[in-house]
């Protein structure tokens, strides 16, 4: 079947990407390079799957193809947390606050934030999606202003700490965190997969879904929790990267030409992994680390977003 | 009557602005200022006040112009990428011509800002649904894309923190000798006055404008040119002051209606007053330190804008 | 049989339904008629649990509807809202298959497949079953959604303006199908229509809604009267008998 073919192709592409990433430009010190890269690959695949999964599901339960958690101010909120932490602890940030506690604080706050945000999205059912988008972006800008202000108060050395947090990076992942995260993320995915068939029905719209006996509110509630956890963990692990979601989720729909979640989610996860590993490879070897993957994502994602907006406007 | 009150308020605030700052100069000593105090007033305080006034008037009028041209209340230099384009221009001139002077920065920044505004207007004219919310949405994303390009180069040349610097408008560094380029904003404001009616007609559509004997394209480009110059000089001297061009015209139109002849003056007045108030807040809140005014405006303005869209969206 | 007792609904200060009571008889087609904004659609939505009510009772086969489990309710009653066509890439057959969701939760059994095939045949969709629904014409789309409702195989079918955006040929086609469903399959159908003549030609019962109340309810023959029509629609109608079928003329 067509969908299976796409998934197979993507799987092969992913393996090729992994192969190239692992075994080119290795230099002589294989014992050092290979385990390090292997670790990064695992992290990238894990995060990619979380992004792919959460983007598709979020779009289904919010019933549109343009919203992603990132656009609802999520990334800016992460920056706000990071700048506040650096502000509070100054250049001692990394002594006082080890990576684990920073992670725990960030994840906790972001889950709270996303639940509040989503609550707004779903309580204002009648409001237009574009209005929500605009409000989300404004809140994002507000957070960024505050972060910027905090950054101004920090001296240049500490700003470098913050700068590291501003861009997504797979170079700074901590082993312990990755282990905990992978357990939680995989658990969340398996738990969430049980809802795929109900999500298929949700795609028919609220009224049809209820008429077909889906517990509409429960499906939304449970899946929102899953997504919040996923997005919070992946952002806290690598930094702001969720904007990628809008790109890959829509591409997945274009590729698969089906609305079955099982196919869309798998395709989207694979697609994200290929994009992230491929992008990281380019950043490391083509741009020689002179840029970061999030700048590229923001650029390409932004253009694609305008395209989507203009297209949705015609329909 | 309201006009007189506003003018009075403006005068009082401007006067107050002269006596706020690190060096303590009391209003009551005005008849017996010593040499040092006079120096501070002439080198720092007056330039600062003038800069705030020009920036406030200029950005508000810029917002009004683009809102007339696009017939959309939520379009402004902030929501159409103009400010991001200015930033990009300054960054490029720092990278391409390191050590270059004000003029190079200004020219490059102006060219990019103008090009970006035209591109945006082109994109938005292709949008069928002329929704109040939709067009600014596209504009903000457009600005983000420009920003991403800037960040790409800034990161490459290790200028990210520098860019963060101009992200936020700040009048504290303004002293005699480094802000005079802002004066370019004054003739622009007067030109806008003269052209106000034409902008309104162009907003009604190119066909209408042409049938009324107006060269619609020329007027549009002229308007965008005004906006690009004003934005460039403000970003260059003070930095990005977001939302000003967005909220001031909106507040004016909510209270006084949409008769441009009447509102353009009020917009200028209220713009100046609003920015002066924000400047005073920025300077006094955590004295002797100062909050960058861009940040004050962005937080106050952002909240006002949120209220405005939620309020106006009800009637859409 | 669906019993609605003293149901009221307000949106803010605005009355949408004002103490409505009505009983929809089993195995019959009942048409809800009335002007715009009188609350017809809201009544359907409340009966089908899409919208909550402020007061009152609704019983489906003598059981209060809120007490049904989602799945059980969906096996008994289905609703199709007007022009509610989601923008998804699905083929006709895939969409119709969703009708079986309450029965099999998405894992289609052999019996489900049969039901799906049956409704495709019934609605004349076999030839286009592999086409994507976003490529269909308005009439085909409407029939596809009806086929989904049919595959759901509920005793009660609620349709909110199913004739909207359909031309006359397709409208008549749909109404004839509903007639067959009621007469041969014993389905209870409640439907909102705008054109009074579809109601007079196809309905067994008519419920006339005005000012958020049901002001008349009864067998079609008893409701299609010049004085009642004047009261409900505020326009003068001439009613002519055309081979035992009353037709309202109101264009002039």
PDB file of N, CA and C in Angstrom, chain C residues 21-57:
ATOM      1  N   UNK C  21     -41.643  21.338  25.219  1.00  0.00           N
ATOM      2  CA  UNK C  21     -42.017  19.949  25.459  1.00  0.00           C
ATOM      3  C   UNK C  21     -42.580  19.365  24.175  1.00  0.00           C
ATOM      4  N   UNK C  22     -42.123  18.179  23.824  1.00  0.00           N
ATOM      5  CA  UNK C  22     -42.622  17.549  22.604  1.00  0.00           C
ATOM      6  C   UNK C  22     -42.250  16.073  22.652  1.00  0.00           C
ATOM      7  N   UNK C  23     -43.023  15.248  22.000  1.00  0.00           N
ATOM      8  CA  UNK C  23     -42.693  13.829  21.911  1.00  0.00           C
ATOM      9  C   UNK C  23     -42.600  13.434  20.444  1.00  0.00           C
ATOM     10  N   UNK C  24     -41.441  12.919  20.063  1.00  0.00           N
ATOM     11  CA  UNK C  24     -41.250  12.520  18.666  1.00  0.00           C
ATOM     12  C   UNK C  24     -41.606  11.044  18.529  1.00  0.00           C
ATOM     13  N   UNK C  25     -42.610  10.737  17.702  1.00  0.00           N
ATOM     14  CA  UNK C  25     -43.067   9.352  17.605  1.00  0.00           C
ATOM     15  C   UNK C  25     -42.073   8.449  16.876  1.00  0.00           C
ATOM     16  N   UNK C  26     -42.085   7.198  17.273  1.00  0.00           N
ATOM     17  CA  UNK C  26     -41.131   6.227  16.745  1.00  0.00           C
ATOM     18  C   UNK C  26     -41.484   5.824  15.310  1.00  0.00           C
ATOM     19  N   UNK C  27     -40.438   5.588  14.523  1.00  0.00           N
ATOM     20  CA  UNK C  27     -40.629   5.067  13.175  1.00  0.00           C
ATOM     21  C   UNK C  27     -41.215   6.074  12.197  1.00  0.00           C
ATOM     22  N   UNK C  28     -41.204   7.330  12.556  1.00  0.00           N
ATOM     23  CA  UNK C  28     -41.803   8.346  11.695  1.00  0.00           C
ATOM     24  C   UNK C  28     -40.785   9.426  11.364  1.00  0.00           C
ATOM     25  N   UNK C  29     -41.112  10.192  10.322  1.00  0.00           N
ATOM     26  CA  UNK C  29     -40.313  11.382  10.026  1.00  0.00           C
ATOM     27  C   UNK C  29     -41.022  12.589  10.625  1.00  0.00           C
ATOM     28  N   UNK C  30     -40.273  13.321  11.486  1.00  0.00           N
ATOM     29  CA  UNK C  30     -40.831  14.562  12.010  1.00  0.00           C
ATOM     30  C   UNK C  30     -39.986  15.717  11.496  1.00  0.00           C
ATOM     31  N   UNK C  31     -40.654  16.725  10.933  1.00  0.00           N
ATOM     32  CA  UNK C  31     -39.916  17.887  10.443  1.00  0.00           C
ATOM     33  C   UNK C  31     -40.058  19.031  11.429  1.00  0.00           C
ATOM     34  N   UNK C  32     -38.925  19.670  11.734  1.00  0.00           N
ATOM     35  CA  UNK C  32     -38.968  20.907  12.508  1.00  0.00           C
ATOM     36  C   UNK C  32     -38.942  22.061  11.515  1.00  0.00           C
ATOM     37  N   UNK C  33     -39.954  22.910  11.575  1.00  0.00           N
ATOM     38  CA  UNK C  33     -39.978  24.055  10.654  1.00  0.00           C
ATOM     39  C   UNK C  33     -40.100  25.339  11.474  1.00  0.00           C
ATOM     40  N   UNK C  34     -39.710  26.438  10.850  1.00  0.00           N
ATOM     41  CA  UNK C  34     -39.769  27.734  11.529  1.00  0.00           C
ATOM     42  C   UNK C  34     -38.693  28.657  10.993  1.00  0.00           C
ATOM     43  N   UNK C  35     -38.761  29.910  11.406  1.00  0.00           N
ATOM     44  CA  UNK C  35     -37.825  30.897  10.876  1.00  0.00           C
ATOM     45  C   UNK C  35     -36.410  30.693  11.398  1.00  0.00           C
ATOM     46  N   UNK C  36     -35.507  31.549  10.928  1.00  0.00           N
ATOM     47  CA  UNK C  36     -34.122  31.475  11.387  1.00  0.00           C
ATOM     48  C   UNK C  36     -34.022  31.895  12.847  1.00  0.00           C
ATOM     49  N   UNK C  37     -33.101  31.258  13.564  1.00  0.00           N
ATOM     50  CA  UNK C  37     -32.808  31.683  14.929  1.00  0.00           C
ATOM     51  C   UNK C  37     -33.925  31.416  15.921  1.00  0.00           C
ATOM     52  N   UNK C  38     -34.818  30.486  15.599  1.00  0.00           N
ATOM     53  CA  UNK C  38     -35.896  30.207  16.548  1.00  0.00           C
ATOM     54  C   UNK C  38     -35.514  29.115  17.532  1.00  0.00           C
ATOM     55  N   UNK C  39     -34.411  28.406  17.262  1.00  0.00           N
ATOM     56  CA  UNK C  39     -33.968  27.392  18.206  1.00  0.00           C
ATOM     57  C   UNK C  39     -34.103  25.965  17.714  1.00  0.00           C
ATOM     58  N   UNK C  40     -34.472  25.784  16.429  1.00  0.00           N
ATOM     59  CA  UNK C  40     -34.645  24.419  15.901  1.00  0.00           C
ATOM     60  C   UNK C  40     -33.353  23.614  15.996  1.00  0.00           C
ATOM     61  N   UNK C  41     -32.262  24.218  15.499  1.00  0.00           N
ATOM     62  CA  UNK C  41     -30.982  23.505  15.500  1.00  0.00           C
ATOM     63  C   UNK C  41     -30.522  23.210  16.911  1.00  0.00           C
ATOM     64  N   UNK C  42     -30.715  24.179  17.800  1.00  0.00           N
ATOM     65  CA  UNK C  42     -30.295  23.974  19.188  1.00  0.00           C
ATOM     66  C   UNK C  42     -31.048  22.803  19.805  1.00  0.00           C
ATOM     67  N   UNK C  43     -32.339  22.696  19.479  1.00  0.00           N
ATOM     68  CA  UNK C  43     -33.113  21.578  20.017  1.00  0.00           C
ATOM     69  C   UNK C  43     -32.502  20.245  19.570  1.00  0.00           C
ATOM     70  N   UNK C  44     -32.175  20.156  18.273  1.00  0.00           N
ATOM     71  CA  UNK C  44     -31.539  18.926  17.784  1.00  0.00           C
ATOM     72  C   UNK C  44     -30.227  18.672  18.517  1.00  0.00           C
ATOM     73  N   UNK C  45     -29.435  19.731  18.683  1.00  0.00           N
ATOM     74  CA  UNK C  45     -28.136  19.566  19.345  1.00  0.00           C
ATOM     75  C   UNK C  45     -28.293  19.115  20.778  1.00  0.00           C
ATOM     76  N   UNK C  46     -29.324  19.617  21.443  1.00  0.00           N
ATOM     77  CA  UNK C  46     -29.528  19.220  22.834  1.00  0.00           C
ATOM     78  C   UNK C  46     -29.969  17.767  22.919  1.00  0.00           C
ATOM     79  N   UNK C  47     -30.865  17.373  22.020  1.00  0.00           N
ATOM     80  CA  UNK C  47     -31.330  15.983  22.034  1.00  0.00           C
ATOM     81  C   UNK C  47     -30.166  15.032  21.773  1.00  0.00           C
ATOM     82  N   UNK C  48     -29.217  15.483  20.937  1.00  0.00           N
ATOM     83  CA  UNK C  48     -28.119  14.581  20.595  1.00  0.00           C
ATOM     84  C   UNK C  48     -26.908  14.785  21.494  1.00  0.00           C
ATOM     85  N   UNK C  49     -27.070  15.553  22.561  1.00  0.00           N
ATOM     86  CA  UNK C  49     -26.041  15.759  23.571  1.00  0.00           C
ATOM     87  C   UNK C  49     -24.838  16.572  23.085  1.00  0.00           C
ATOM     88  N   UNK C  50     -24.981  17.268  21.972  1.00  0.00           N
ATOM     89  CA  UNK C  50     -23.879  18.125  21.529  1.00  0.00           C
ATOM     90  C   UNK C  50     -23.819  19.381  22.370  1.00  0.00           C
ATOM     91  N   UNK C  51     -24.987  19.806  22.852  1.00  0.00           N
ATOM     92  CA  UNK C  51     -25.088  21.035  23.626  1.00  0.00           C
ATOM     93  C   UNK C  51     -25.821  20.681  24.911  1.00  0.00           C
ATOM     94  N   UNK C  52     -25.393  21.295  26.018  1.00  0.00           N
ATOM     95  CA  UNK C  52     -26.079  20.994  27.270  1.00  0.00           C
ATOM     96  C   UNK C  52     -27.318  21.874  27.399  1.00  0.00           C
ATOM     97  N   UNK C  53     -28.270  21.413  28.193  1.00  0.00           N
ATOM     98  CA  UNK C  53     -29.471  22.228  28.391  1.00  0.00           C
ATOM     99  C   UNK C  53     -29.419  22.853  29.777  1.00  0.00           C
ATOM    100  N   UNK C  54     -30.215  23.887  29.991  1.00  0.00           N
ATOM    101  CA  UNK C  54     -30.245  24.512  31.309  1.00  0.00           C
ATOM    102  C   UNK C  54     -31.233  23.799  32.219  1.00  0.00           C
ATOM    103  N   UNK C  55     -32.372  23.413  31.648  1.00  0.00           N
ATOM    104  CA  UNK C  55     -33.388  22.730  32.446  1.00  0.00           C
ATOM    105  C   UNK C  55     -34.108  21.711  31.582  1.00  0.00           C
ATOM    106  N   UNK C  56     -34.852  20.847  32.257  1.00  0.00           N
ATOM    107  CA  UNK C  56     -35.738  19.947  31.541  1.00  0.00           C
ATOM    108  C   UNK C  56     -35.206  18.533  31.476  1.00  0.00           C
ATOM    109  N   UNK C  57     -36.030  17.674  30.882  1.00  0.00           N
ATOM    110  CA  UNK C  57     -35.728  16.256  30.821  1.00  0.00           C
ATOM    111  C   UNK C  57     -35.816  15.810  29.373  1.00  0.00           C
TER     112      UNK C  57
END
